PDB file of C-alpha atoms in Angstrom:
ATOM      1  CA  MET A  42      24.521-114.798  61.837  1.00  0.00           C
ATOM      2  CA  GLN A  43      25.667-117.789  63.789  1.00  0.00           C
ATOM      3  CA  LEU A  44      24.260-120.599  65.864  1.00  0.00           C
ATOM      4  CA  HIS A  45      25.531-120.983  69.403  1.00  0.00           C
ATOM      5  CA  PRO A  46      25.513-124.144  71.487  1.00  0.00           C
ATOM      6  CA  LYS A  47      23.078-124.938  74.250  1.00  0.00           C
ATOM      7  CA  ASP A  48      24.272-123.492  77.583  1.00  0.00           C
ATOM      8  CA  SER A  49      26.430-120.837  75.962  1.00  0.00           C
ATOM      9  CA  ILE A  50      25.909-117.373  77.434  1.00  0.00           C
ATOM     10  CA  ALA A  51      24.368-114.388  75.646  1.00  0.00           C
ATOM     11  CA  VAL A  52      25.168-110.977  77.146  1.00  0.00           C
ATOM     12  CA  ILE A  53      22.504-108.589  75.864  1.00  0.00           C
ATOM     13  CA  PHE A  54      23.539-104.958  76.142  1.00  0.00           C
ATOM     14  CA  CYS A  55      20.962-102.301  75.145  1.00  0.00           C
ATOM     15  CA  ALA A  56      22.124 -98.705  75.417  1.00  0.00           C
ATOM     16  CA  ARG A  57      20.821 -95.265  74.621  1.00  0.00           C
ATOM     17  CA  ARG A  58      23.523 -92.822  73.649  1.00  0.00           C
ATOM     18  CA  THR A  59      23.944 -89.209  74.587  1.00  0.00           C
ATOM     19  CA  GLY A  60      25.314 -88.437  71.120  1.00  0.00           C
ATOM     20  CA  SER A  61      28.344 -86.661  72.526  1.00  0.00           C
ATOM     21  CA  ALA A  62      31.974 -87.573  71.807  1.00  0.00           C
ATOM     22  CA  GLU A  63      30.850 -89.710  68.873  1.00  0.00           C
ATOM     23  CA  ALA A  64      34.287 -90.125  67.272  1.00  0.00           C
ATOM     24  CA  ASP A  65      35.837 -91.270  70.556  1.00  0.00           C
ATOM     25  CA  TYR A  66      32.970 -93.682  71.026  1.00  0.00           C
ATOM     26  CA  GLN A  67      33.495 -95.280  67.619  1.00  0.00           C
ATOM     27  CA  VAL A  68      37.189 -95.807  68.324  1.00  0.00           C
ATOM     28  CA  ALA A  69      36.518 -97.268  71.756  1.00  0.00           C
ATOM     29  CA  ALA A  70      33.691 -99.506  70.515  1.00  0.00           C
ATOM     30  CA  ALA A  71      35.845-100.950  67.741  1.00  0.00           C
ATOM     31  CA  ALA A  72      38.724-101.523  70.170  1.00  0.00           C
ATOM     32  CA  MET A  73      36.427-103.287  72.646  1.00  0.00           C
ATOM     33  CA  SER A  74      34.942-105.543  69.938  1.00  0.00           C
ATOM     34  CA  ALA A  75      38.425-106.502  68.803  1.00  0.00           C
ATOM     35  CA  LEU A  76      39.614-107.134  72.360  1.00  0.00           C
ATOM     36  CA  ALA A  77      36.494-109.169  73.250  1.00  0.00           C
ATOM     37  CA  ALA A  78      37.105-111.358  70.196  1.00  0.00           C
ATOM     38  CA  GLN A  79      40.528-112.295  71.566  1.00  0.00           C
ATOM     39  CA  GLN A  80      39.220-113.493  74.928  1.00  0.00           C
ATOM     40  CA  PRO A  81      38.973-117.171  75.825  1.00  0.00           C
ATOM     41  CA  GLY A  82      35.472-118.494  75.299  1.00  0.00           C
ATOM     42  CA  TYR A  83      34.336-115.727  72.925  1.00  0.00           C
ATOM     43  CA  LEU A  84      31.871-117.117  70.372  1.00  0.00           C
ATOM     44  CA  GLY A  85      30.718-114.061  68.456  1.00  0.00           C
ATOM     45  CA  GLU A  86      28.772-110.813  68.502  1.00  0.00           C
ATOM     46  CA  ASP A  87      25.633-109.326  66.971  1.00  0.00           C
ATOM     47  CA  HIS A  88      25.254-105.577  66.824  1.00  0.00           C
ATOM     48  CA  ALA A  89      22.683-103.123  65.493  1.00  0.00           C
ATOM     49  CA  ARG A  90      22.234 -99.457  66.141  1.00  0.00           C
ATOM     50  CA  SER A  91      19.276 -97.350  65.145  1.00  0.00           C
ATOM     51  CA  ALA A  92      19.575 -93.813  63.873  1.00  0.00           C
ATOM     52  CA  GLU A  93      17.760 -92.614  67.015  1.00  0.00           C
ATOM     53  CA  GLY A  94      20.678 -93.714  69.168  1.00  0.00           C
ATOM     54  CA  LEU A  95      19.498 -97.037  70.601  1.00  0.00           C
ATOM     55  CA  GLY A  96      22.143 -99.700  70.193  1.00  0.00           C
ATOM     56  CA  ILE A  97      22.024-103.413  70.941  1.00  0.00           C
ATOM     57  CA  THR A  98      25.146-105.522  71.233  1.00  0.00           C
ATOM     58  CA  ILE A  99      24.908-109.192  72.079  1.00  0.00           C
ATOM     59  CA  SER A 100      28.131-111.032  72.811  1.00  0.00           C
ATOM     60  CA  TYR A 101      28.106-114.811  73.061  1.00  0.00           C
ATOM     61  CA  TRP A 102      30.383-116.793  75.358  1.00  0.00           C
ATOM     62  CA  ARG A 103      31.163-120.460  75.826  1.00  0.00           C
ATOM     63  CA  ASP A 104      30.202-120.305  79.502  1.00  0.00           C
ATOM     64  CA  ASP A 105      29.541-117.944  82.370  1.00  0.00           C
ATOM     65  CA  THR A 106      33.176-118.068  83.463  1.00  0.00           C
ATOM     66  CA  SER A 107      34.361-116.560  80.177  1.00  0.00           C
ATOM     67  CA  ALA A 108      31.539-113.980  80.168  1.00  0.00           C
ATOM     68  CA  LYS A 109      32.500-112.891  83.678  1.00  0.00           C
ATOM     69  CA  ALA A 110      36.205-112.800  82.813  1.00  0.00           C
ATOM     70  CA  TRP A 111      35.382-110.346  80.014  1.00  0.00           C
ATOM     71  CA  ARG A 112      33.228-108.287  82.382  1.00  0.00           C
ATOM     72  CA  ASP A 113      36.213-108.100  84.739  1.00  0.00           C
ATOM     73  CA  HIS A 114      38.877-107.436  82.107  1.00  0.00           C
ATOM     74  CA  PRO A 115      40.717-104.267  83.259  1.00  0.00           C
ATOM     75  CA  ASP A 116      40.612-102.551  79.826  1.00  0.00           C
ATOM     76  CA  HIS A 117      36.898-103.277  79.581  1.00  0.00           C
ATOM     77  CA  ALA A 118      36.300-101.804  83.026  1.00  0.00           C
ATOM     78  CA  VAL A 119      38.065 -98.568  82.038  1.00  0.00           C
ATOM     79  CA  ILE A 120      35.946 -98.192  78.898  1.00  0.00           C
ATOM     80  CA  ARG A 121      32.768 -99.032  80.814  1.00  0.00           C
ATOM     81  CA  ASP A 122      33.472 -96.145  83.173  1.00  0.00           C
ATOM     82  CA  GLN A 123      34.059 -93.842  80.217  1.00  0.00           C
ATOM     83  CA  GLY A 124      30.785 -95.032  78.717  1.00  0.00           C
ATOM     84  CA  ARG A 125      28.873 -93.991  81.813  1.00  0.00           C
ATOM     85  CA  ASP A 126      30.689 -90.668  81.964  1.00  0.00           C
ATOM     86  CA  ARG A 127      30.439 -89.704  78.324  1.00  0.00           C
ATOM     87  CA  TRP A 128      28.459 -91.861  75.937  1.00  0.00           C
ATOM     88  CA  TYR A 129      25.454 -93.485  77.500  1.00  0.00           C
ATOM     89  CA  SER A 130      22.339 -91.943  78.947  1.00  0.00           C
ATOM     90  CA  GLU A 131      20.978 -95.333  80.020  1.00  0.00           C
ATOM     91  CA  TYR A 132      21.483 -99.003  79.455  1.00  0.00           C
ATOM     92  CA  SER A 133      20.248-102.430  80.411  1.00  0.00           C
ATOM     93  CA  LEU A 134      22.189-105.651  80.456  1.00  0.00           C
ATOM     94  CA  HIS A 135      20.776-109.164  80.532  1.00  0.00           C
ATOM     95  CA  VAL A 136      22.891-112.249  80.953  1.00  0.00           C
ATOM     96  CA  ALA A 137      21.048-115.267  79.566  1.00  0.00           C
ATOM     97  CA  ARG A 138      21.782-118.927  78.960  1.00  0.00           C
ATOM     98  CA  VAL A 139      21.070-120.188  75.435  1.00  0.00           C
ATOM     99  CA  GLU A 140      18.526-123.000  75.358  1.00  0.00           C
ATOM    100  CA  ARG A 141      18.052-123.437  71.610  1.00  0.00           C
ATOM    101  CA  SER A 142      19.082-121.764  68.355  1.00  0.00           C
ATOM    102  CA  TYR A 143      17.880-121.726  64.785  1.00  0.00           C
ATOM    103  CA  ASP A 144      19.015-120.053  61.633  1.00  0.00           C
ATOM    104  CA  TRP A 145      17.768-119.630  58.126  1.00  0.00           C
ATOM    105  CA  GLN A 146      19.194-118.402  54.844  1.00  0.00           C
ATOM    106  CA  LYS A 147      17.416-117.667  51.605  1.00  0.00           C
TER     107      LYS A 147
ATOM    108  CA  MET B  36      15.174-100.236  78.950  1.00  0.00           C
ATOM    109  CA  GLN B  37      13.773-102.670  81.480  1.00  0.00           C
ATOM    110  CA  LEU B  38      14.956-105.326  83.873  1.00  0.00           C
ATOM    111  CA  HIS B  39      13.511-108.794  83.519  1.00  0.00           C
ATOM    112  CA  PRO B  40      13.265-111.449  86.223  1.00  0.00           C
ATOM    113  CA  LYS B  41      15.523-114.443  86.572  1.00  0.00           C
ATOM    114  CA  ASP B  42      14.263-117.357  84.460  1.00  0.00           C
ATOM    115  CA  SER B  43      12.326-115.161  82.089  1.00  0.00           C
ATOM    116  CA  ILE B  44      12.968-115.970  78.412  1.00  0.00           C
ATOM    117  CA  ALA B  45      14.741-113.717  75.910  1.00  0.00           C
ATOM    118  CA  VAL B  46      14.062-114.494  72.253  1.00  0.00           C
ATOM    119  CA  ILE B  47      16.916-112.933  70.281  1.00  0.00           C
ATOM    120  CA  PHE B  48      16.071-112.461  66.612  1.00  0.00           C
ATOM    121  CA  CYS B  49      18.834-111.123  64.331  1.00  0.00           C
ATOM    122  CA  ALA B  50      17.861-110.632  60.702  1.00  0.00           C
ATOM    123  CA  ARG B  51      19.375-109.258  57.542  1.00  0.00           C
ATOM    124  CA  ARG B  52      16.860-107.703  55.207  1.00  0.00           C
ATOM    125  CA  THR B  53      16.591-107.918  51.458  1.00  0.00           C
ATOM    126  CA  GLY B  54      15.432-104.291  51.318  1.00  0.00           C
ATOM    127  CA  SER B  55      12.447-105.186  49.156  1.00  0.00           C
ATOM    128  CA  ALA B  56       8.805-104.428  50.036  1.00  0.00           C
ATOM    129  CA  GLU B  57       9.924-102.015  52.740  1.00  0.00           C
ATOM    130  CA  ALA B  58       6.552-100.347  53.303  1.00  0.00           C
ATOM    131  CA  ASP B  59       4.801-103.703  53.719  1.00  0.00           C
ATOM    132  CA  TYR B  60       7.521-104.772  56.119  1.00  0.00           C
ATOM    133  CA  GLN B  61       7.050-101.723  58.319  1.00  0.00           C
ATOM    134  CA  VAL B  62       3.300-102.302  58.532  1.00  0.00           C
ATOM    135  CA  ALA B  63       3.751-105.994  59.333  1.00  0.00           C
ATOM    136  CA  ALA B  64       6.495-105.352  61.899  1.00  0.00           C
ATOM    137  CA  ALA B  65       4.385-102.780  63.745  1.00  0.00           C
ATOM    138  CA  ALA B  66       1.383-105.112  63.709  1.00  0.00           C
ATOM    139  CA  MET B  67       3.467-108.007  65.077  1.00  0.00           C
ATOM    140  CA  SER B  68       4.935-105.860  67.867  1.00  0.00           C
ATOM    141  CA  ALA B  69       1.458-104.745  68.868  1.00  0.00           C
ATOM    142  CA  LEU B  70       0.091-108.290  68.748  1.00  0.00           C
ATOM    143  CA  ALA B  71       3.045-109.716  70.712  1.00  0.00           C
ATOM    144  CA  ALA B  72       2.455-107.103  73.418  1.00  0.00           C
ATOM    145  CA  GLN B  73      -1.076-108.442  73.911  1.00  0.00           C
ATOM    146  CA  GLN B  74       0.006-112.046  74.499  1.00  0.00           C
ATOM    147  CA  PRO B  75       0.012-113.648  77.943  1.00  0.00           C
ATOM    148  CA  GLY B  76       3.459-113.569  79.500  1.00  0.00           C
ATOM    149  CA  TYR B  77       4.857-110.781  77.299  1.00  0.00           C
ATOM    150  CA  LEU B  78       7.351-108.676  79.276  1.00  0.00           C
ATOM    151  CA  GLY B  79       8.768-106.275  76.691  1.00  0.00           C
ATOM    152  CA  GLU B  80      10.868-105.809  73.590  1.00  0.00           C
ATOM    153  CA  ASP B  81      14.155-104.187  72.576  1.00  0.00           C
ATOM    154  CA  HIS B  82      14.743-103.345  68.946  1.00  0.00           C
ATOM    155  CA  ALA B  83      17.497-101.708  66.921  1.00  0.00           C
ATOM    156  CA  ARG B  84      18.114-101.687  63.222  1.00  0.00           C
ATOM    157  CA  SER B  85      21.229-100.471  61.474  1.00  0.00           C
ATOM    158  CA  ALA B  86      21.169 -98.541  58.226  1.00  0.00           C
ATOM    159  CA  GLU B  87      22.913-101.481  56.550  1.00  0.00           C
ATOM    160  CA  GLY B  88      19.850-103.640  57.077  1.00  0.00           C
ATOM    161  CA  LEU B  89      20.790-105.729  60.120  1.00  0.00           C
ATOM    162  CA  GLY B  90      18.025-105.692  62.680  1.00  0.00           C
ATOM    163  CA  ILE B  91      17.907-107.135  66.166  1.00  0.00           C
ATOM    164  CA  THR B  92      14.653-107.666  68.047  1.00  0.00           C
ATOM    165  CA  ILE B  93      14.655-109.213  71.498  1.00  0.00           C
ATOM    166  CA  SER B  94      11.311-110.098  73.001  1.00  0.00           C
ATOM    167  CA  TYR B  95      11.105-111.061  76.657  1.00  0.00           C
ATOM    168  CA  TRP B  96       8.635-113.571  78.047  1.00  0.00           C
ATOM    169  CA  ARG B  97       7.624-114.688  81.513  1.00  0.00           C
ATOM    170  CA  ASP B  98       8.434-118.310  80.692  1.00  0.00           C
ATOM    171  CA  ASP B  99       9.090-120.704  77.858  1.00  0.00           C
ATOM    172  CA  THR B 100       5.402-121.594  77.610  1.00  0.00           C
ATOM    173  CA  SER B 101       4.465-118.033  76.715  1.00  0.00           C
ATOM    174  CA  ALA B 102       7.430-117.684  74.312  1.00  0.00           C
ATOM    175  CA  LYS B 103       6.358-120.860  72.516  1.00  0.00           C
ATOM    176  CA  ALA B 104       2.712-119.790  72.434  1.00  0.00           C
ATOM    177  CA  TRP B 105       3.788-116.632  70.601  1.00  0.00           C
ATOM    178  CA  ARG B 106       5.947-118.676  68.234  1.00  0.00           C
ATOM    179  CA  ASP B 107       2.871-120.784  67.447  1.00  0.00           C
ATOM    180  CA  HIS B 108       0.370-117.918  67.185  1.00  0.00           C
ATOM    181  CA  PRO B 109      -1.344-118.359  63.786  1.00  0.00           C
ATOM    182  CA  ASP B 110      -0.995-114.675  62.767  1.00  0.00           C
ATOM    183  CA  HIS B 111       2.685-114.764  63.701  1.00  0.00           C
ATOM    184  CA  ALA B 112       3.216-117.898  61.611  1.00  0.00           C
ATOM    185  CA  VAL B 113       1.665-116.215  58.546  1.00  0.00           C
ATOM    186  CA  ILE B 114       3.940-113.190  58.882  1.00  0.00           C
ATOM    187  CA  ARG B 115       6.986-115.411  59.475  1.00  0.00           C
ATOM    188  CA  ASP B 116       6.330-117.124  56.155  1.00  0.00           C
ATOM    189  CA  GLN B 117       6.009-113.746  54.438  1.00  0.00           C
ATOM    190  CA  GLY B 118       9.283-112.695  56.052  1.00  0.00           C
ATOM    191  CA  ARG B 119      11.114-115.634  54.517  1.00  0.00           C
ATOM    192  CA  ASP B 120       9.473-115.047  51.158  1.00  0.00           C
ATOM    193  CA  ARG B 121       9.926-111.302  50.920  1.00  0.00           C
ATOM    194  CA  TRP B 122      11.887-109.494  53.595  1.00  0.00           C
ATOM    195  CA  TYR B 123      14.734-111.507  55.031  1.00  0.00           C
ATOM    196  CA  SER B 124      17.872-112.798  53.374  1.00  0.00           C
ATOM    197  CA  GLU B 125      18.992-114.569  56.551  1.00  0.00           C
ATOM    198  CA  TYR B 126      18.301-114.690  60.249  1.00  0.00           C
ATOM    199  CA  SER B 127      19.300-116.343  63.468  1.00  0.00           C
ATOM    200  CA  LEU B 128      17.176-116.894  66.527  1.00  0.00           C
ATOM    201  CA  HIS B 129      18.400-117.715  70.013  1.00  0.00           C
ATOM    202  CA  VAL B 130      16.092-118.593  72.867  1.00  0.00           C
ATOM    203  CA  ALA B 131      17.832-117.916  76.172  1.00  0.00           C
ATOM    204  CA  ARG B 132      16.931-117.974  79.842  1.00  0.00           C
ATOM    205  CA  VAL B 133      17.733-114.808  81.797  1.00  0.00           C
ATOM    206  CA  GLU B 134      20.120-115.401  84.678  1.00  0.00           C
ATOM    207  CA  ARG B 135      20.740-111.843  85.844  1.00  0.00           C
ATOM    208  CA  SER B 136      19.950-108.276  84.794  1.00  0.00           C
ATOM    209  CA  TYR B 137      21.328-104.832  85.489  1.00  0.00           C
ATOM    210  CA  ASP B 138      20.420-101.357  84.414  1.00  0.00           C
ATOM    211  CA  TRP B 139      21.838 -97.924  84.727  1.00  0.00           C
ATOM    212  CA  GLN B 140      20.642 -94.370  84.104  1.00  0.00           C
ATOM    213  CA  LYS B 141      22.576 -91.167  84.084  1.00  0.00           C
TER     214      LYS B 141
END
């Protein structure tokens, strides 16, 4: 639960899973989160996944250059192909520029 | 799983729940989704919630005017206050402008 600066980039990934190869998916997803966190310009990630198989991952980046560099990272590209082959039945991806942020804690 | 046009607005709401008053929360959340969907400029919603209580809801709006009108809707304001009182332990909200979108289906 983090604020991100104006003009940072939010990459909103919503995916429905096939449910197959679950263990492999978990390993790959954890590896990709860890690798993303090491990239220049990475600001953070929010993730939730419903029992019915719809998952949302939002990664936040300092700028579009760093978001695109992560998109083009060779290891990421390999896993993305595996995702389409094995794990996902459909997904959408929105790249959006943060205009304002708020947070609240009890 | 929908594409949204360039310059539409994504309102990214990430919230951790207290776990209390669950039944009331479900009723209120369903009512708010239904009411949001009736507002001018509403484009759609993605939602996922993990078993651990982290939920992400992204609502998409034609423009910032319609996103702000929903923020200021009196019924929404009442429920937001209830959320802080009863349901949420913390949340973040990012308002972001869509730059590009992709989707994929098997």
